[in-house]
Short mmCIF file of C-alpha atoms and ligand atoms in Angstrom, two decimals:
data_model
loop_
_atom_site.label_atom_id
_atom_site.label_comp_id
_atom_site.label_asym_id
_atom_site.label_seq_id
_atom_site.Cartn_x
_atom_site.Cartn_y
_atom_site.Cartn_z
CA UNK A 1 98.90 86.80 108.85
CA UNK A 2 97.83 89.57 106.48
CA UNK A 3 100.43 91.07 104.16
CA UNK A 4 100.22 94.40 102.37
CA UNK A 5 102.35 94.75 99.22
CA UNK A 6 103.06 98.16 97.68
CA UNK A 7 103.11 98.10 93.89
CA UNK A 8 104.25 101.04 91.79
CA UNK A 9 103.50 101.65 88.10
CA UNK A 10 106.72 102.74 86.39
CA UNK A 11 108.25 102.96 82.91
CA UNK A 12 109.15 99.41 81.83
CA UNK A 13 112.81 98.65 82.52
CA UNK A 14 113.42 97.78 78.85
CA UNK A 15 112.37 101.24 77.65
CA UNK A 16 115.09 103.73 76.74
CA UNK A 17 113.63 106.81 78.39
CA UNK A 18 113.49 110.19 76.64
CA UNK A 19 113.62 113.51 78.43
CA UNK A 20 110.90 116.01 77.45
CA UNK A 21 112.07 118.87 75.21
CA UNK A 22 111.44 121.44 77.99
CA UNK A 23 113.47 119.36 80.53
CA UNK A 24 110.45 119.22 82.85
CA UNK A 25 110.54 115.43 83.15
CA UNK A 26 110.56 112.10 81.32
CA UNK A 27 108.31 111.76 78.27
CA UNK A 28 105.65 109.15 79.12
CA UNK A 29 103.63 109.45 75.90
CA UNK A 30 103.21 106.02 74.26
CA UNK A 31 105.72 104.44 76.62
CA UNK A 32 105.27 100.89 77.95
CA UNK A 33 104.51 100.94 81.68
CA UNK A 34 104.97 97.97 84.04
CA UNK A 35 105.16 96.99 87.66
CA UNK A 36 108.38 98.21 89.29
CA UNK A 37 110.74 95.16 89.25
CA UNK A 38 111.43 95.36 93.00
CA UNK A 39 107.65 95.36 93.60
CA UNK A 40 107.38 92.16 91.51
CA UNK A 41 109.88 90.64 93.95
CA UNK A 42 107.72 91.93 96.84
CA UNK A 43 104.59 90.28 95.40
CA UNK A 44 106.50 87.04 94.78
CA UNK A 45 107.75 86.94 98.37
CA UNK A 46 104.22 87.47 99.72
CA UNK A 47 102.93 84.68 97.47
CA UNK A 48 105.72 82.32 98.63
CA UNK A 49 104.87 83.07 102.28
CA UNK A 50 101.22 82.27 101.50
CA UNK A 51 102.23 79.03 99.78
CA UNK A 52 104.18 78.10 102.94
CA UNK A 53 101.01 78.62 104.95
CA UNK A 54 102.45 81.55 106.92
CA UNK A 55 100.31 84.19 105.21
CA UNK A 56 96.54 84.05 104.86
CA UNK A 57 95.78 87.16 102.81
CA UNK A 58 97.74 89.36 100.40
CA UNK A 59 96.51 92.87 99.68
CA UNK A 60 98.24 94.80 96.87
CA UNK A 61 98.20 98.60 97.05
CA UNK A 62 99.13 101.19 94.44
CA UNK A 63 99.11 104.96 94.69
CA UNK A 64 98.77 106.35 91.21
CA UNK A 65 96.59 107.10 88.19
CA UNK A 66 93.57 105.02 87.08
CA UNK A 67 95.90 103.12 84.72
CA UNK A 68 97.78 101.70 87.75
CA UNK A 69 94.88 99.23 87.90
CA UNK A 70 96.84 97.29 85.24
CA UNK A 71 99.73 96.70 87.65
CA UNK A 72 97.31 95.78 90.43
CA UNK A 73 95.65 93.24 88.10
CA UNK A 74 99.13 91.80 87.45
CA UNK A 75 99.66 91.51 91.23
CA UNK A 76 96.29 89.74 91.49
CA UNK A 77 97.29 87.38 88.66
CA UNK A 78 100.53 86.60 90.49
CA UNK A 79 98.64 85.62 93.64
CA UNK A 80 97.41 88.68 95.57
CA UNK A 81 93.87 88.20 96.93
CA UNK A 82 92.60 91.75 96.53
CA UNK A 83 93.83 95.18 95.57
CA UNK A 84 93.42 98.82 96.54
CA UNK A 85 94.14 101.74 94.25
CA UNK A 86 94.57 105.11 95.90
CA UNK A 87 93.82 107.25 92.90
CA UNK A 88 95.93 110.36 92.32
CA UNK A 89 96.47 112.19 89.06
CA UNK A 90 100.02 113.44 89.68
CA UNK A 91 103.17 111.65 90.79
CA UNK A 92 103.54 112.00 94.57
CA UNK A 93 106.79 112.34 96.46
CA UNK A 94 107.86 109.52 98.79
CA UNK A 95 106.57 111.12 101.97
CA UNK A 96 103.09 111.58 100.49
CA UNK A 97 103.11 107.94 99.29
CA UNK A 98 104.30 106.77 102.72
CA UNK A 99 101.54 108.78 104.45
CA UNK A 100 98.98 107.27 102.08
CA UNK A 101 100.28 103.75 102.74
CA UNK A 102 100.17 104.50 106.49
CA UNK A 103 96.44 105.30 106.16
CA UNK A 104 95.93 101.95 104.40
CA UNK A 105 97.95 100.19 107.12
CA UNK A 106 95.70 101.78 109.78
CA UNK A 107 92.64 100.52 107.92
CA UNK A 108 93.90 97.02 107.04
CA UNK A 109 96.07 96.26 110.10
CA UNK A 110 98.57 94.00 108.26
CA UNK A 111 101.29 92.19 110.20
CA UNK A 112 103.75 92.68 107.38
CA UNK A 113 104.21 95.30 104.67
CA UNK A 114 106.51 94.46 101.75
CA UNK A 115 107.77 97.17 99.40
CA UNK A 116 110.46 97.31 96.76
CA UNK A 117 113.77 98.78 97.94
CA UNK A 118 113.56 101.34 95.16
CA UNK A 119 111.32 102.51 92.34
CA UNK A 120 113.32 102.42 89.10
CA UNK A 121 111.82 105.70 87.85
CA UNK A 122 112.46 108.09 90.74
CA UNK A 123 115.25 106.02 92.39
CA UNK A 124 114.22 107.43 95.78
CA UNK A 125 114.83 104.40 98.01
CA UNK A 126 112.95 105.92 100.92
CA UNK A 127 109.24 105.02 100.91
CA UNK A 128 109.67 101.83 102.98
CA UNK A 129 111.89 103.56 105.52
CA UNK A 130 109.43 106.46 105.81
CA UNK A 131 106.49 104.08 106.22
CA UNK A 132 108.35 102.23 109.00
CA UNK A 133 108.95 105.56 110.77
CA UNK A 134 105.33 106.70 110.38
CA UNK A 135 103.87 103.39 111.61
CA UNK A 136 106.51 102.69 114.26
CA UNK A 137 106.95 99.21 112.71
CA UNK A 138 110.30 97.40 112.75
CA UNK A 139 112.10 97.56 109.40
CA UNK A 140 114.26 95.15 107.43
CA UNK A 141 115.48 96.89 104.29
CA UNK A 142 117.34 95.42 101.26
CA UNK A 143 116.14 91.93 102.15
CA UNK A 144 117.73 88.93 100.41
CA UNK A 145 116.01 86.38 102.70
CA UNK A 146 112.84 86.58 104.79
CA UNK A 147 111.75 83.92 107.27
CA UNK A 148 108.92 83.98 109.78
CA UNK A 149 109.88 82.37 113.09
CA UNK A 150 107.04 82.41 115.61
CA UNK A 151 106.18 86.03 116.28
CA UNK A 152 109.50 87.22 114.79
CA UNK A 153 110.64 87.88 111.26
CA UNK A 154 114.26 87.08 110.42
CA UNK A 155 115.59 89.17 107.56
CA UNK A 156 118.98 88.82 105.87
CA UNK A 157 119.95 92.26 104.58
CA UNK A 158 122.35 93.03 101.75
CA UNK A 159 124.76 95.60 103.14
CA UNK A 160 128.02 96.98 101.74
CA UNK A 161 130.48 94.11 101.47
CA UNK A 162 128.39 91.51 103.26
CA UNK A 163 125.15 90.33 104.81
CA UNK A 164 123.44 91.29 108.05
CA UNK A 165 120.77 89.20 109.78
CA UNK A 166 118.17 91.06 111.83
CA UNK A 167 115.29 89.71 113.89
CA UNK A 168 112.21 91.92 113.74
CA UNK A 169 109.16 92.04 115.97
CA UNK A 170 105.94 91.94 113.99
CA UNK A 171 104.33 94.04 112.60
CA UNK A 172 107.19 94.93 110.30
CA UNK A 173 108.14 96.64 107.05
CA UNK A 174 110.42 94.81 104.60
CA UNK A 175 111.96 96.19 101.43
CA UNK A 176 113.12 93.76 98.76
CA UNK A 177 116.56 93.49 97.18
CA UNK A 178 117.29 91.85 93.84
CA UNK A 179 118.41 88.46 95.16
CA UNK A 180 115.39 87.82 97.43
CA UNK A 181 113.67 85.67 94.80
CA UNK A 182 113.00 85.28 91.09
CA UNK A 183 109.43 86.37 90.37
CA UNK A 184 107.19 83.98 88.46
CA UNK A 185 105.25 84.86 85.33
CA UNK A 186 101.49 85.15 85.53
CA UNK A 187 99.78 82.23 83.75
CA UNK A 188 96.90 82.90 81.35
CA UNK A 189 94.29 81.19 83.59
CA UNK A 190 95.49 83.30 86.53
CA UNK A 191 95.32 86.48 84.42
CA UNK A 192 91.69 85.58 83.62
CA UNK A 193 90.90 84.78 87.27
CA UNK A 194 92.49 88.08 88.38
CA UNK A 195 89.83 90.00 86.45
CA UNK A 196 87.26 88.78 88.95
CA UNK A 197 89.27 89.52 92.10
CA UNK A 198 88.21 92.61 94.12
CA UNK A 199 89.89 95.91 93.26
CA UNK A 200 88.77 98.84 95.40
CA UNK A 201 89.46 102.47 94.47
CA UNK A 202 89.79 105.18 97.13
CA UNK A 203 90.98 108.79 97.16
CA UNK A 204 93.55 110.36 99.49
CA UNK A 205 90.72 112.68 100.65
CA UNK A 206 88.60 109.73 101.74
CA UNK A 207 91.62 108.38 103.66
CA UNK A 208 92.16 111.81 105.25
CA UNK A 209 95.67 112.13 103.83
CA UNK A 210 97.16 115.46 102.74
CA UNK A 211 99.27 114.79 99.65
CA UNK A 212 100.65 118.25 98.98
CA UNK A 213 104.24 117.85 97.84
CA UNK A 214 107.17 119.38 99.69
CA UNK A 215 109.51 118.96 96.74
CA UNK A 216 109.39 120.15 93.14
CA UNK A 217 111.42 118.75 90.24
CA UNK A 218 113.25 121.71 88.78
CA UNK A 219 114.99 120.07 85.83
CA UNK A 220 115.60 116.66 84.27
CA UNK A 221 118.56 116.17 81.92
CA UNK A 222 119.67 113.21 79.82
CA UNK A 223 123.25 111.99 80.36
CA UNK A 224 125.83 113.59 78.04
CA UNK A 225 126.09 111.73 74.72
CA UNK A 226 129.17 109.48 74.51
CA UNK A 227 131.53 109.71 71.55
CA UNK A 228 131.76 106.75 69.17
CA UNK A 229 134.41 104.11 69.93
CA UNK A 230 137.19 103.00 67.56
CA UNK A 231 138.56 99.58 66.62
CA UNK A 232 142.29 99.13 67.23
CA UNK A 233 144.34 96.78 65.06
CA UNK A 234 146.67 95.36 67.70
CA UNK A 235 147.35 95.13 71.40
CA UNK A 236 150.37 97.37 70.86
CA UNK A 237 148.15 100.07 69.38
CA UNK A 238 145.70 99.70 72.30
CA UNK A 239 148.52 100.09 74.83
CA UNK A 240 149.87 103.10 72.94
CA UNK A 241 146.43 104.78 72.97
CA UNK A 242 145.81 104.01 76.64
CA UNK A 243 149.23 105.49 77.45
CA UNK A 244 149.36 108.55 75.23
CA UNK A 245 145.70 109.43 74.43
CA UNK A 246 143.63 108.28 77.39
CA UNK A 247 146.66 108.59 79.70
CA UNK A 248 145.26 105.92 82.01
CA UNK A 249 148.33 103.64 82.16
P1 LIG B 301 110.95 104.66 96.29
O1 LIG B 301 111.16 104.98 97.73
O2 LIG B 301 110.14 105.71 95.56
O3 LIG B 301 112.24 104.34 95.57
O4 LIG B 301 110.04 103.35 96.21
C1 LIG B 301 110.30 102.20 96.98
C2 LIG B 301 109.09 101.30 97.02
O5 LIG B 301 108.00 102.00 97.62
C3 LIG B 301 108.54 100.84 95.67
O6 LIG B 301 109.22 99.70 95.18
C4 LIG B 301 107.09 100.51 96.04
O7 LIG B 301 107.01 99.24 96.69
C5 LIG B 301 106.76 101.60 97.06
N1 LIG B 301 106.15 102.74 96.34
C6 LIG B 301 106.73 103.92 95.97
N2 LIG B 301 105.84 104.70 95.32
C7 LIG B 301 104.68 104.00 95.26
C8 LIG B 301 103.38 104.24 94.71
N3 LIG B 301 103.09 105.38 94.07
N4 LIG B 301 102.43 103.27 94.85
C9 LIG B 301 102.71 102.11 95.49
N5 LIG B 301 103.90 101.82 96.03
C10 LIG B 301 104.87 102.75 95.92
#
């Protein structure tokens, strides 16, 4: 079984993001970039399925700038066999990414596509669902467990207040939730080996995909600054403040 894993380059989750002075977006100058954490979980799941002997080949795909090669090399170091970068200069909206991934699916014919449930920069939570709609594949979103059983894929989904188990016909699209697995770190020998693994670069034009955006970001604002806290001297003072100042009790 061939698995395609979608990997997005995003601002590292440890970075405290700054909004640009003109409110046009987030300032990315000299900011550490990494693989989206939910995509790390997607790569890990594909690698575990390969280790179980269920999967034979893992192809990592990123849609992004030339620098997204770094995240693809990380995916290769973690266990992907080869990588494809669809090179675009500007950030695409989810539909354009989903259409691009659909073109890769048509070319590669994977039985399973694993994506993160959400990219931590745009917080869209829609690329996997859109890809499932465009391909007509079954979808198991917010997966906390994935198991291949014959020609079916059983997915336990994290839903509000509980878990739901679905059985999907293959080919299928899965999006990863936080508790699916704990991604491994890439070892130094594997980082070295990853440099020699194949990484192909294509353009949306060559794939025949129109990437014109249907949405435009009008404004990005930082959250309002919070006032400093105070230290109270006793529980009585705390209760008094909660009652008379905050008026919450
Ligand atoms: P989103 O719908 O934007 O929150 O992203 C959900 C998931 O879709 C991510 O975790 C990735 O697996 C995939 N994805 C989104 N954008 C890209 C991209 N530019 N390149 C590769 N994968 C992407």
